[in-house]
Amino acid sequence: MNPNLERLEPYPFARLSKLLGETQAAELPHISLAMGEPRHPAPQFLIDCLSEKALLTEGLATYPPTRGLPSLRNAIASFINRRFKPAKVDPDRHLLPVNGTREALFAVAQALSNYKDRPITMMPNPFYQIYEGAALLAGTQPLYLPCTPETAFKPDLTQITSETWSKVGLIYICNPGNPHGALMTLEDQQALIALALEHQFIIVADECYSEIYQDEDNPPVGLLQAAAALGNLDFKQCLAFNSLSKRSNLPGLRSGYVAGDPELIARFLEYRTYHGSAMPVHSQMVSALAWQDEAHVQHNRAQYRAKIKAFAETLAPVWPIKTPDASFYLWPETPIDDEIFAQKLFSLQNVSVLPGRYLSRTFGGENPGINRIRIALVAEPNACLEAAQRIKSSFEDLS
Ligand SMILES: Cc1ncc(COP(=O)(O)O)c(C=O)c1O
C-alpha cells in the first residue's frame, strides 16, 4: 500500500454529510448551497452536437489522442489568445486537453514534483482540497499560505525566505479564488513569476473560475497573460489550468486544458500517455465548439451576477455580505461557530452550506476558515433567493 494514502484528509463533502447526517432537517424542500456544481442548464447547441449519431459513432470507435485533436488544440489556443492578451500560445507546443481541471491539478503534482530535492508544495489556505491531496500523494509537504481579510484573501509571498523558496517544487494558486472570489492582479502574478524564475519552482494556476466575474470590462488577469506582459513569452515555469465546467455549465463533460511552459507540457504529456488520461474524441469535438463561443458564457456570467446581487440585497438588513469580485461563492463571517451555523441552518431551514473550516487548515496557530461559511450560488435564481429569505427569517436563531 502507498503509505502516502494515509496522509489524505477526509474530503469536505464527506465531512458535511457526516455533520448533516446527524441533524434532523426542517420539513421544507432542500436547497443546497454547499457544492460548487453549476446547475444552470448546459448550452443546447452543445447538447445537440454531442447527440449527433455520426459524432458518437466515430468517437466511440476511436482511441483518443492524449495530445488532443488539432481542432480542439486550435480552439483552446484561440480562446487563450483572445482572452489573455498579450499571451500567444502555440497549439502544438503550449497546451494539452485535460479531463477537467481536477484530475489535471492532481496529476501535475505526481508528474512534476521532485519530492527529494524540492519537498515543499505551497498552496493557499483556504483551498480546493485537491491541491493538498496531490501534494501529499506526490510525497511532498504542503505549506499553507493564509488568505485572510488582512491579505485581501490573496497569498502573501513577501515573508517567504530564499531558503524556503529553494525547497519549493510547485505552488498552487487559485485565481479567481475559491472560496472567496478574490483576484490576483497582474502585479501580484508578475511578482510570483519573477520568484519562480529566480528559484526555479513551477506555478500551477487554477483559473477554472476565470469566466465568472463581476466587472464585464475587467476580466480576471490570467497567469499566461501576466507572463507574456513581463516578456516571458514562452511561459517559463508557468502552467495555467482552466475548464468548461464553470464557464459553460458542463461539469459532466470533464473537459479542460493546461497551457504554458512547453518543456513542462512535454513532460506532462509523457506522464499522461502512461496514465491513460486522453479525452474521448466526441468530448473533444464538443469542447472545441464550446471554447469558440462567448455568447453563452456572457449569458451565464450575467445570471450569476444577478443572483449574487439579489442574494446579498435580501440579506443586507440582517447580515451584510461582501460580494466577490469573481466566482459564484460567498465567504461571509458567521456570527457563531461555522459548523454550528451550518448545522442550525439545516435544521431550521433545510439549506446546506459548507463550514469554512472544511476548506482550511490550522497552520502557524491560525485557521482562516473558522467562523466563515462558503455559500455556492449555483442553484436556479428562485432557489437562491428563497434560500436568502429563509436565512434572513432565521438569522436571529443563527446568531
Ligand atoms: C478551485 C477549483 N478548482 C478546480 C475545480 C474542478 O473543476 P473541474 O474539474 O470540473 O474543471 C473546482 C470544482 O469545483 C474548483 O472549485
Coordinates of C-alpha atoms and ligand atoms in Angstrom, one line a residue:
M1 CA 0.0 0.0 0.0
N2 CA 1.2 3.5 -0.8
P3 CA 1.9 5.0 2.7
N4 CA 1.0 8.4 1.5
L5 CA -2.6 7.4 1.2
E6 CA -2.7 7.5 5.0
R7 CA -1.8 11.2 4.8
L8 CA -5.0 12.2 3.0
E9 CA -7.6 14.2 4.9
P10 CA -11.4 13.4 4.6
Y11 CA -12.9 15.3 1.8
P12 CA -15.1 18.4 2.7
F13 CA -18.3 16.9 1.4
A14 CA -17.7 13.7 3.4
R15 CA -17.4 15.8 6.5
L16 CA -20.5 17.8 5.6
S17 CA -22.5 14.6 5.0
K18 CA -21.4 13.4 8.4
L19 CA -22.3 16.6 10.1
L20 CA -25.8 16.9 8.5
G21 CA -26.4 13.2 8.7
E22 CA -26.6 13.7 12.5
T23 CA -29.1 16.5 12.1
Q24 CA -32.8 16.5 11.5
A25 CA -33.7 18.8 8.6
A26 CA -36.6 21.2 8.6
E27 CA -39.6 20.0 6.6
L28 CA -39.1 22.2 3.7
P29 CA -37.7 21.5 0.2
H30 CA -33.9 21.1 0.5
I31 CA -31.8 23.9 -1.1
S32 CA -28.1 23.1 -1.5
L33 CA -25.6 25.9 -1.5
A34 CA -22.8 23.6 -0.4
M35 CA -21.3 22.2 -3.6
G36 CA -19.8 24.3 -6.4
E37 CA -21.6 22.2 -9.1
P38 CA -23.0 24.5 -11.7
R39 CA -26.7 23.9 -12.2
H40 CA -27.6 26.4 -15.0
P41 CA -28.5 24.3 -18.0
A42 CA -25.8 23.1 -20.4
P43 CA -26.0 25.1 -23.7
Q44 CA -28.4 23.5 -26.1
F45 CA -26.1 23.8 -29.2
L46 CA -23.5 21.7 -27.3
I47 CA -26.1 19.1 -26.3
D48 CA -27.2 18.9 -29.9
C49 CA -23.6 18.5 -31.1
L50 CA -23.0 15.7 -28.6
S51 CA -26.2 13.9 -29.6
E52 CA -25.2 13.6 -33.3
K53 CA -25.1 10.0 -34.2
A54 CA -22.2 10.4 -36.7
L55 CA -20.1 12.1 -33.9
L56 CA -20.7 9.4 -31.4
T57 CA -20.2 6.6 -34.0
E58 CA -16.8 8.0 -34.7
G59 CA -15.9 8.9 -31.2
L60 CA -16.8 5.6 -29.6
A61 CA -14.9 3.7 -32.2
T62 CA -11.6 5.6 -31.7
Y63 CA -8.8 5.6 -29.2
P64 CA -8.5 9.3 -28.5
P65 CA -5.1 11.1 -28.8
T66 CA -3.8 12.2 -25.4
R67 CA -2.3 15.4 -27.1
G68 CA -5.8 16.3 -28.3
L69 CA -7.2 16.7 -31.8
P70 CA -5.8 19.7 -33.8
S71 CA -9.3 21.2 -33.9
L72 CA -9.5 21.2 -30.1
R73 CA -6.0 22.5 -29.6
N74 CA -6.7 25.3 -32.1
A75 CA -9.9 26.2 -30.4
I76 CA -8.3 26.4 -26.9
A77 CA -5.3 28.4 -28.3
S78 CA -7.8 30.9 -29.9
F79 CA -9.6 31.2 -26.6
I80 CA -6.4 31.9 -24.6
N81 CA -5.0 34.3 -27.2
R82 CA -8.1 36.4 -27.3
R83 CA -8.9 36.2 -23.6
F84 CA -5.5 36.5 -22.1
K85 CA -3.7 39.0 -24.4
P86 CA -0.8 39.5 -24.9
A87 CA -0.3 35.8 -24.4
K88 CA 0.3 34.0 -27.7
V89 CA 0.1 30.3 -27.3
D90 CA 1.1 27.8 -30.0
P91 CA -1.4 25.0 -30.1
D92 CA 1.3 22.5 -30.9
R93 CA 3.7 23.3 -28.1
H94 CA 2.0 25.1 -25.3
L95 CA -1.1 23.2 -24.3
L96 CA -2.9 19.9 -23.7
P97 CA -6.5 19.0 -23.2
V98 CA -7.4 17.5 -19.7
N99 CA -10.4 15.8 -18.3
G100 CA -11.5 18.8 -16.2
T101 CA -9.1 20.7 -14.0
R102 CA -9.5 18.4 -11.0
E103 CA -7.7 15.4 -12.4
A104 CA -5.0 17.6 -14.1
L105 CA -4.3 19.7 -11.0
F106 CA -3.8 16.4 -9.1
A107 CA -1.8 14.7 -11.8
V108 CA 0.5 17.6 -12.4
A109 CA 2.0 17.2 -8.9
Q110 CA 2.5 13.5 -9.5
A111 CA 4.3 14.2 -12.8
L112 CA 6.4 17.2 -12.0
S113 CA 7.1 17.2 -8.2
N114 CA 10.6 16.3 -7.1
Y115 CA 9.9 15.2 -3.6
K116 CA 13.6 14.7 -2.7
D117 CA 15.2 18.0 -3.8
R118 CA 12.0 20.1 -3.6
P119 CA 10.0 18.8 -0.7
I120 CA 7.6 21.7 -0.3
T121 CA 4.4 22.3 -2.2
M122 CA 2.8 25.7 -1.5
M123 CA -1.0 26.3 -1.6
P124 CA -3.5 28.9 -0.4
N125 CA -5.4 28.4 2.8
P126 CA -8.4 28.0 2.5
F127 CA -8.1 25.9 -0.6
Y128 CA -9.5 23.4 -3.1
Q129 CA -8.6 20.2 -1.3
I130 CA -7.2 18.5 -4.4
Y131 CA -4.1 20.7 -4.1
E132 CA -3.4 19.2 -0.7
G133 CA -4.1 15.6 -1.7
A134 CA -1.9 16.0 -4.8
A135 CA 1.0 17.3 -2.7
L136 CA 0.7 14.6 -0.1
L137 CA 0.4 11.7 -2.6
A138 CA 3.4 13.2 -4.5
G139 CA 5.3 12.7 -1.3
T140 CA 5.8 16.4 -0.6
Q141 CA 4.9 18.6 2.4
P142 CA 2.1 21.2 2.0
L143 CA 3.0 24.7 3.1
Y144 CA -0.3 26.6 3.6
L145 CA -0.4 30.3 2.8
P146 CA -3.1 32.2 4.8
C147 CA -5.6 34.1 2.7
T148 CA -7.4 36.3 5.1
P149 CA -9.1 39.8 5.1
E150 CA -5.7 41.2 6.1
T151 CA -4.1 39.8 2.9
A152 CA -7.2 40.7 0.8
F153 CA -7.7 36.9 0.6
K154 CA -4.5 36.5 -1.5
P155 CA -1.4 34.6 -0.6
D156 CA 1.2 37.0 0.9
L157 CA 4.6 35.9 -0.5
T158 CA 6.7 38.7 0.8
Q159 CA 7.6 36.9 4.1
I160 CA 8.9 33.7 2.4
T161 CA 12.7 33.4 2.7
S162 CA 15.1 32.3 -0.1
E163 CA 15.9 29.2 1.8
T164 CA 12.2 28.2 1.8
W165 CA 11.8 29.1 -1.9
S166 CA 14.8 26.8 -2.7
K167 CA 12.8 23.9 -1.4
V168 CA 9.6 24.6 -3.2
G169 CA 8.8 22.5 -6.3
L170 CA 5.3 23.7 -7.0
I171 CA 3.0 26.4 -5.9
Y172 CA -0.7 26.2 -6.5
I173 CA -2.6 29.5 -6.9
C174 CA -6.3 29.7 -7.3
N175 CA -7.3 32.8 -9.3
P176 CA -10.2 33.7 -9.0
G177 CA -10.1 32.2 -5.6
N178 CA -12.3 29.5 -4.2
P179 CA -13.9 30.1 -1.7
H180 CA -13.7 33.9 -1.6
G181 CA -13.6 35.0 -5.2
A182 CA -10.5 37.2 -4.7
L183 CA -8.5 38.2 -7.7
M184 CA -4.7 38.3 -8.0
T185 CA -3.6 41.4 -10.0
L186 CA -1.2 41.5 -12.9
E187 CA 1.4 42.8 -10.5
D188 CA 0.7 40.0 -7.9
Q189 CA 1.2 37.4 -10.6
Q190 CA 4.3 39.0 -12.1
A191 CA 6.0 39.2 -8.7
L192 CA 5.3 35.5 -8.3
I193 CA 6.6 34.7 -11.8
A194 CA 9.8 36.6 -11.0
L195 CA 10.3 34.5 -7.9
A196 CA 9.5 31.3 -9.9
L197 CA 12.2 32.2 -12.5
E198 CA 14.7 33.1 -9.8
H199 CA 14.1 29.9 -7.7
Q200 CA 13.0 27.5 -10.4
F201 CA 9.7 26.4 -9.0
I202 CA 6.6 25.7 -11.0
I203 CA 3.5 27.9 -10.8
V204 CA 0.3 25.9 -11.1
A205 CA -2.5 28.4 -11.6
D206 CA -6.1 27.1 -11.2
E207 CA -8.1 29.5 -13.3
C208 CA -11.4 27.5 -13.5
Y209 CA -13.5 30.5 -12.4
S210 CA -11.8 32.9 -14.8
E211 CA -15.0 33.5 -16.8
I212 CA -17.4 34.1 -13.8
Y213 CA -16.7 37.7 -12.8
Q214 CA -18.5 40.9 -11.8
D215 CA -17.0 43.7 -13.9
E216 CA -17.7 43.0 -17.6
D217 CA -14.9 45.5 -18.6
N218 CA -12.3 44.0 -16.3
P219 CA -12.0 40.2 -16.6
P220 CA -9.6 38.5 -14.2
V221 CA -5.9 38.5 -15.3
G222 CA -4.5 35.1 -16.1
L223 CA -1.1 33.7 -15.4
L224 CA -0.1 33.4 -19.1
Q225 CA -1.2 37.0 -19.7
A226 CA 1.0 38.2 -16.8
A227 CA 3.9 36.1 -18.0
A228 CA 3.7 37.4 -21.6
A229 CA 3.3 41.0 -20.4
L230 CA 6.5 40.5 -18.5
G231 CA 8.3 39.3 -21.6
N232 CA 8.2 35.6 -20.5
L233 CA 6.7 34.8 -23.9
D234 CA 7.4 31.0 -23.6
F235 CA 5.7 31.0 -20.2
K236 CA 8.8 29.5 -18.4
Q237 CA 7.8 27.9 -15.0
C238 CA 4.1 28.7 -15.7
L239 CA 1.1 26.4 -16.1
A240 CA -2.5 27.7 -16.3
F241 CA -5.4 25.3 -15.9
N242 CA -9.0 26.0 -17.0
S243 CA -12.1 24.1 -17.8
L244 CA -15.6 24.2 -19.4
S245 CA -17.3 23.1 -16.1
K246 CA -18.0 26.6 -14.8
R247 CA -17.6 28.6 -17.9
S248 CA -20.0 26.6 -20.0
N249 CA -22.0 24.7 -17.3
L250 CA -20.6 21.4 -18.4
P251 CA -19.2 19.8 -15.3
G252 CA -20.2 16.4 -16.6
L253 CA -18.3 16.7 -19.8
R254 CA -15.0 16.6 -17.9
S255 CA -13.1 18.9 -20.3
G256 CA -10.4 21.5 -19.7
Y257 CA -6.9 22.4 -20.6
V258 CA -3.4 23.0 -19.2
A259 CA -1.3 25.6 -21.0
G260 CA 2.1 27.1 -20.5
D261 CA 5.8 26.2 -20.4
P262 CA 6.5 23.8 -23.4
E263 CA 9.1 21.8 -21.5
L264 CA 6.7 21.1 -18.6
I265 CA 3.9 20.4 -21.1
A266 CA 6.0 17.8 -22.9
R267 CA 6.9 16.0 -19.7
F268 CA 3.3 16.2 -18.5
L269 CA 2.2 14.7 -21.9
E270 CA 4.6 11.8 -21.4
Y271 CA 3.1 11.2 -18.0
R272 CA -0.4 11.4 -19.3
T273 CA 0.3 9.0 -22.1
Y274 CA 1.2 6.3 -19.5
H275 CA -1.6 7.4 -17.1
G276 CA -4.2 6.9 -19.9
S277 CA -6.0 10.2 -19.5
A278 CA -7.0 11.0 -23.0
M279 CA -10.3 12.8 -23.6
P280 CA -12.9 10.9 -25.7
V281 CA -13.0 12.1 -29.3
H282 CA -16.7 13.2 -29.1
S283 CA -15.9 15.2 -26.0
Q284 CA -13.0 16.8 -27.7
M285 CA -15.3 17.9 -30.7
V286 CA -17.9 19.4 -28.4
S287 CA -15.3 21.1 -26.3
A288 CA -13.8 22.7 -29.4
L289 CA -17.2 24.3 -30.2
A290 CA -17.7 25.4 -26.6
W291 CA -14.3 27.2 -26.4
Q292 CA -15.2 29.1 -29.6
D293 CA -18.4 30.6 -28.4
E294 CA -18.6 33.5 -26.0
A295 CA -22.4 34.4 -26.1
H296 CA -23.4 31.5 -23.8
V297 CA -20.6 32.5 -21.4
Q298 CA -21.7 36.1 -21.2
H299 CA -25.3 35.0 -20.5
N300 CA -24.1 32.6 -17.8
R301 CA -22.0 35.3 -16.2
A302 CA -24.9 37.7 -16.1
Q303 CA -27.1 35.1 -14.4
Y304 CA -24.5 34.7 -11.6
R305 CA -24.2 38.5 -11.2
A306 CA -27.9 38.9 -10.8
K307 CA -28.1 36.0 -8.3
I308 CA -25.3 37.3 -6.2
K309 CA -26.8 40.8 -6.1
A310 CA -30.3 39.6 -5.2
F311 CA -28.9 37.2 -2.5
A312 CA -26.8 39.9 -0.9
E313 CA -29.5 42.6 -1.1
T314 CA -32.0 40.3 0.6
L315 CA -29.7 39.5 3.5
A316 CA -28.2 43.1 3.8
P317 CA -30.6 44.2 6.6
V318 CA -29.6 41.4 8.9
W319 CA -26.3 40.1 7.5
P320 CA -24.2 42.4 5.2
I321 CA -22.1 40.2 3.0
K322 CA -19.2 41.3 0.9
T323 CA -19.8 40.2 -2.7
P324 CA -16.9 38.6 -4.6
D325 CA -15.0 40.1 -7.5
A326 CA -15.3 36.8 -9.3
S327 CA -16.6 33.2 -8.9
F328 CA -20.1 32.2 -7.6
Y329 CA -19.1 31.9 -4.0
L330 CA -19.8 34.0 -0.9
W331 CA -17.5 33.6 2.1
P332 CA -19.1 35.5 4.9
E333 CA -18.1 35.5 8.6
T334 CA -20.6 33.7 10.7
P335 CA -22.0 35.2 13.9
I336 CA -21.4 31.8 15.6
D337 CA -19.1 28.8 15.1
D338 CA -19.2 27.8 11.4
E339 CA -20.1 24.1 12.0
I340 CA -22.9 25.0 14.4
F341 CA -24.2 27.7 11.9
A342 CA -24.3 25.1 9.1
Q343 CA -26.0 22.5 11.3
K344 CA -28.6 25.0 12.6
L345 CA -29.4 26.4 9.2
F346 CA -30.0 22.8 8.0
S347 CA -32.2 22.0 10.9
L348 CA -34.2 25.3 10.8
Q349 CA -34.5 25.9 7.1
N350 CA -33.1 22.8 5.2
V351 CA -30.5 24.9 3.5
S352 CA -27.0 23.3 3.3
V353 CA -23.8 25.4 3.2
L354 CA -20.2 24.4 3.8
P355 CA -18.5 25.2 7.1
G356 CA -15.3 27.2 6.4
R357 CA -13.1 25.0 8.4
Y358 CA -13.7 22.1 6.0
L359 CA -11.8 24.1 3.4
S360 CA -8.8 25.2 5.5
R361 CA -6.1 24.0 7.9
T362 CA -4.7 25.3 11.1
F363 CA -1.2 26.4 10.3
G364 CA 1.0 28.7 12.3
G365 CA -1.6 28.7 15.0
E366 CA -4.4 30.1 12.8
N367 CA -7.2 28.7 10.8
P368 CA -8.7 31.2 8.3
G369 CA -11.8 29.1 7.6
I370 CA -13.1 29.1 11.2
N371 CA -16.2 31.2 11.7
R372 CA -16.9 31.5 8.0
I373 CA -19.1 29.5 5.6
R374 CA -19.0 29.0 1.9
I375 CA -22.2 29.7 0.0
A376 CA -22.3 28.4 -3.6
L377 CA -24.9 30.3 -5.6
V378 CA -25.2 27.5 -8.2
A379 CA -29.0 26.8 -7.9
E380 CA -31.7 28.3 -10.0
P381 CA -32.3 32.0 -9.2
N382 CA -35.5 31.4 -7.4
A383 CA -34.0 28.8 -5.2
C384 CA -31.1 31.1 -4.3
L385 CA -33.5 33.9 -3.5
E386 CA -35.6 31.6 -1.4
A387 CA -32.5 30.4 0.5
A388 CA -31.6 34.0 1.2
Q389 CA -35.1 34.7 2.6
R390 CA -35.0 31.6 4.7
I391 CA -31.6 32.6 6.2
K392 CA -32.9 36.1 6.8
S393 CA -36.0 34.8 8.6
S394 CA -33.9 32.6 10.9
F395 CA -31.0 34.9 11.3
E396 CA -31.6 35.7 15.0
D397 CA -31.6 32.0 15.8
L398 CA -28.4 31.6 13.8
S399 CA -26.6 34.3 15.8
Ligands
LIG1 C1 -11.0 25.8 -7.3 C2 -11.5 24.7 -8.2 N1 -10.6 24.1 -9.0 C3 -10.9 23.1 -9.8 C4 -12.2 22.5 -9.7 C5 -12.5 21.3 -10.6 O1 -13.3 21.6 -11.6 P1 -13.3 20.7 -13.0 O2 -12.6 19.5 -12.7 O3 -14.8 20.5 -13.2 O4 -12.7 21.6 -14.0 C6 -13.1 23.1 -8.9 C7 -14.5 22.5 -8.8 O5 -15.3 22.8 -8.0 C8 -12.8 24.2 -8.1 O6 -13.6 24.7 -7.2

